[in-house]
């Protein structure tokens, strides 16, 4: 397997999750419940997309 395939399988999903958590932390630090919920929704969407991608990769 080529290096790029390993990179796409491992690093990109982890990076997306970390970026989502950073957005959540930044929004929740403002002590505004609406922004906290928005940040949690962003993290949820990112986790959903990453898990869907991982399931597609496993089936290939």
Short mmCIF file of N, CA and C in Angstrom, two decimals:
data_model
loop_
_atom_site.label_atom_id
_atom_site.label_comp_id
_atom_site.label_asym_id
_atom_site.label_seq_id
_atom_site.Cartn_x
_atom_site.Cartn_y
_atom_site.Cartn_z
N UNK A 1 0.85 -1.18 0.00
CA UNK A 1 0.00 0.00 0.00
C UNK A 1 0.89 1.24 0.00
N UNK A 2 0.48 2.20 -0.76
CA UNK A 2 1.27 3.42 -0.89
C UNK A 2 1.14 4.29 0.36
N UNK A 3 2.09 5.22 0.49
CA UNK A 3 2.12 6.10 1.65
C UNK A 3 0.86 6.95 1.72
N UNK A 4 0.37 7.47 0.58
CA UNK A 4 -0.80 8.35 0.58
C UNK A 4 -2.03 7.62 1.10
N UNK A 5 -2.16 6.33 0.80
CA UNK A 5 -3.30 5.55 1.30
C UNK A 5 -3.26 5.44 2.81
N UNK A 6 -2.09 5.21 3.38
CA UNK A 6 -1.97 5.17 4.83
C UNK A 6 -2.30 6.53 5.44
N UNK A 7 -1.83 7.58 4.78
CA UNK A 7 -2.08 8.94 5.26
C UNK A 7 -3.58 9.23 5.28
N UNK A 8 -4.27 8.89 4.20
CA UNK A 8 -5.71 9.14 4.13
C UNK A 8 -6.47 8.32 5.16
N UNK A 9 -6.03 7.11 5.42
CA UNK A 9 -6.75 6.24 6.36
C UNK A 9 -6.55 6.65 7.80
N UNK A 10 -5.38 7.13 8.14
CA UNK A 10 -5.07 7.37 9.56
C UNK A 10 -5.05 8.84 9.94
N UNK A 11 -4.26 9.62 9.26
CA UNK A 11 -4.01 10.98 9.73
C UNK A 11 -5.19 11.92 9.51
N UNK A 12 -5.79 11.88 8.34
CA UNK A 12 -6.85 12.83 8.02
C UNK A 12 -8.05 12.70 8.96
N UNK A 13 -8.58 11.49 9.25
CA UNK A 13 -9.69 11.41 10.21
C UNK A 13 -9.31 11.90 11.61
N UNK A 14 -8.11 11.58 12.07
CA UNK A 14 -7.67 12.03 13.39
C UNK A 14 -7.56 13.55 13.40
N UNK A 15 -7.01 14.13 12.34
CA UNK A 15 -6.88 15.58 12.26
C UNK A 15 -8.25 16.25 12.26
N UNK A 16 -9.22 15.69 11.54
CA UNK A 16 -10.56 16.27 11.52
C UNK A 16 -11.21 16.25 12.91
N UNK A 17 -11.03 15.14 13.62
CA UNK A 17 -11.60 15.04 14.97
C UNK A 17 -10.94 16.07 15.89
N UNK A 18 -9.63 16.22 15.80
CA UNK A 18 -8.94 17.20 16.65
C UNK A 18 -9.35 18.63 16.32
N UNK A 19 -9.54 18.92 15.03
CA UNK A 19 -10.00 20.26 14.64
C UNK A 19 -11.40 20.51 15.17
N UNK A 20 -12.27 19.50 15.08
CA UNK A 20 -13.62 19.64 15.62
C UNK A 20 -13.62 19.88 17.12
N UNK A 21 -12.77 19.16 17.83
CA UNK A 21 -12.69 19.36 19.28
C UNK A 21 -12.13 20.74 19.62
N UNK A 22 -11.19 21.23 18.82
CA UNK A 22 -10.66 22.57 19.05
C UNK A 22 -11.74 23.63 18.82
N UNK A 23 -12.57 23.44 17.80
CA UNK A 23 -13.68 24.37 17.55
C UNK A 23 -14.65 24.33 18.72
N UNK A 24 -14.97 23.12 19.19
CA UNK A 24 -15.88 22.98 20.33
C UNK A 24 -15.32 23.68 21.56
N UNK A 25 -14.06 23.47 21.85
CA UNK A 25 -13.45 24.09 23.02
C UNK A 25 -13.46 25.62 22.90
N UNK A 26 -13.14 26.12 21.71
CA UNK A 26 -13.12 27.57 21.50
C UNK A 26 -14.51 28.17 21.68
N UNK A 27 -15.52 27.51 21.13
CA UNK A 27 -16.88 28.04 21.24
C UNK A 27 -17.43 27.91 22.67
N UNK A 28 -17.10 26.81 23.34
CA UNK A 28 -17.64 26.63 24.69
C UNK A 28 -16.93 27.52 25.71
N UNK A 29 -15.73 28.00 25.39
CA UNK A 29 -15.00 28.87 26.31
C UNK A 29 -15.65 30.24 26.44
N UNK A 30 -16.56 30.56 25.56
CA UNK A 30 -17.22 31.87 25.59
C UNK A 30 -18.40 31.90 26.56
N UNK A 31 -18.67 30.79 27.25
CA UNK A 31 -19.74 30.69 28.24
C UNK A 31 -21.11 31.07 27.66
N UNK A 32 -21.32 30.69 26.42
CA UNK A 32 -22.60 30.92 25.76
C UNK A 32 -23.17 29.54 25.39
N UNK A 33 -24.35 29.23 25.91
CA UNK A 33 -24.90 27.90 25.71
C UNK A 33 -25.17 27.61 24.23
N UNK A 34 -25.62 28.61 23.48
CA UNK A 34 -25.91 28.39 22.06
C UNK A 34 -24.64 28.03 21.30
N UNK A 35 -23.53 28.71 21.60
CA UNK A 35 -22.27 28.39 20.93
C UNK A 35 -21.75 27.03 21.35
N UNK A 36 -21.97 26.66 22.60
CA UNK A 36 -21.56 25.34 23.07
C UNK A 36 -22.33 24.24 22.33
N UNK A 37 -23.62 24.44 22.16
CA UNK A 37 -24.43 23.46 21.44
C UNK A 37 -24.01 23.41 19.96
N UNK A 38 -23.71 24.57 19.39
CA UNK A 38 -23.23 24.60 18.01
C UNK A 38 -21.91 23.84 17.88
N UNK A 39 -21.00 24.04 18.81
CA UNK A 39 -19.73 23.32 18.79
C UNK A 39 -19.93 21.82 18.94
N UNK A 40 -20.85 21.41 19.82
CA UNK A 40 -21.13 19.98 19.98
C UNK A 40 -21.74 19.41 18.70
N UNK A 41 -22.57 20.19 18.02
CA UNK A 41 -23.15 19.73 16.76
C UNK A 41 -22.08 19.57 15.69
N UNK A 42 -21.13 20.50 15.65
CA UNK A 42 -20.03 20.40 14.69
C UNK A 42 -19.20 19.14 14.96
N UNK A 43 -18.90 18.88 16.23
CA UNK A 43 -18.14 17.67 16.58
C UNK A 43 -18.93 16.42 16.19
N UNK A 44 -20.23 16.43 16.44
CA UNK A 44 -21.07 15.28 16.08
C UNK A 44 -21.07 15.02 14.59
N UNK A 45 -21.17 16.07 13.80
CA UNK A 45 -21.16 15.92 12.34
C UNK A 45 -19.81 15.39 11.87
N UNK A 46 -18.73 15.92 12.43
CA UNK A 46 -17.40 15.45 12.04
C UNK A 46 -17.22 13.98 12.41
N UNK A 47 -17.65 13.59 13.61
CA UNK A 47 -17.54 12.19 14.00
C UNK A 47 -18.37 11.29 13.10
N UNK A 48 -19.57 11.74 12.74
CA UNK A 48 -20.42 10.97 11.83
C UNK A 48 -19.73 10.78 10.48
N UNK A 49 -19.17 11.86 9.93
CA UNK A 49 -18.52 11.76 8.63
C UNK A 49 -17.28 10.89 8.68
N UNK A 50 -16.50 11.00 9.75
CA UNK A 50 -15.30 10.17 9.88
C UNK A 50 -15.68 8.70 10.00
N UNK A 51 -16.69 8.40 10.82
CA UNK A 51 -17.09 6.99 10.98
C UNK A 51 -17.66 6.43 9.68
N UNK A 52 -18.40 7.25 8.95
CA UNK A 52 -18.93 6.79 7.66
C UNK A 52 -17.79 6.53 6.68
N UNK A 53 -16.78 7.40 6.70
CA UNK A 53 -15.61 7.21 5.83
C UNK A 53 -14.85 5.95 6.23
N UNK A 54 -14.71 5.73 7.53
CA UNK A 54 -13.96 4.53 7.98
C UNK A 54 -14.70 3.26 7.57
N UNK A 55 -16.02 3.26 7.63
CA UNK A 55 -16.78 2.08 7.20
C UNK A 55 -16.63 1.85 5.71
N UNK A 56 -16.58 2.91 4.91
CA UNK A 56 -16.38 2.76 3.47
C UNK A 56 -15.00 2.25 3.16
N UNK A 57 -13.98 2.69 3.90
CA UNK A 57 -12.61 2.25 3.67
C UNK A 57 -12.47 0.77 3.99
N UNK A 58 -13.12 0.32 5.07
CA UNK A 58 -13.03 -1.09 5.46
C UNK A 58 -13.68 -2.00 4.43
N UNK A 59 -14.75 -1.53 3.76
CA UNK A 59 -15.43 -2.35 2.77
C UNK A 59 -14.65 -2.47 1.47
N UNK A 60 -13.79 -1.50 1.16
CA UNK A 60 -13.03 -1.55 -0.10
C UNK A 60 -12.01 -2.65 -0.10
#
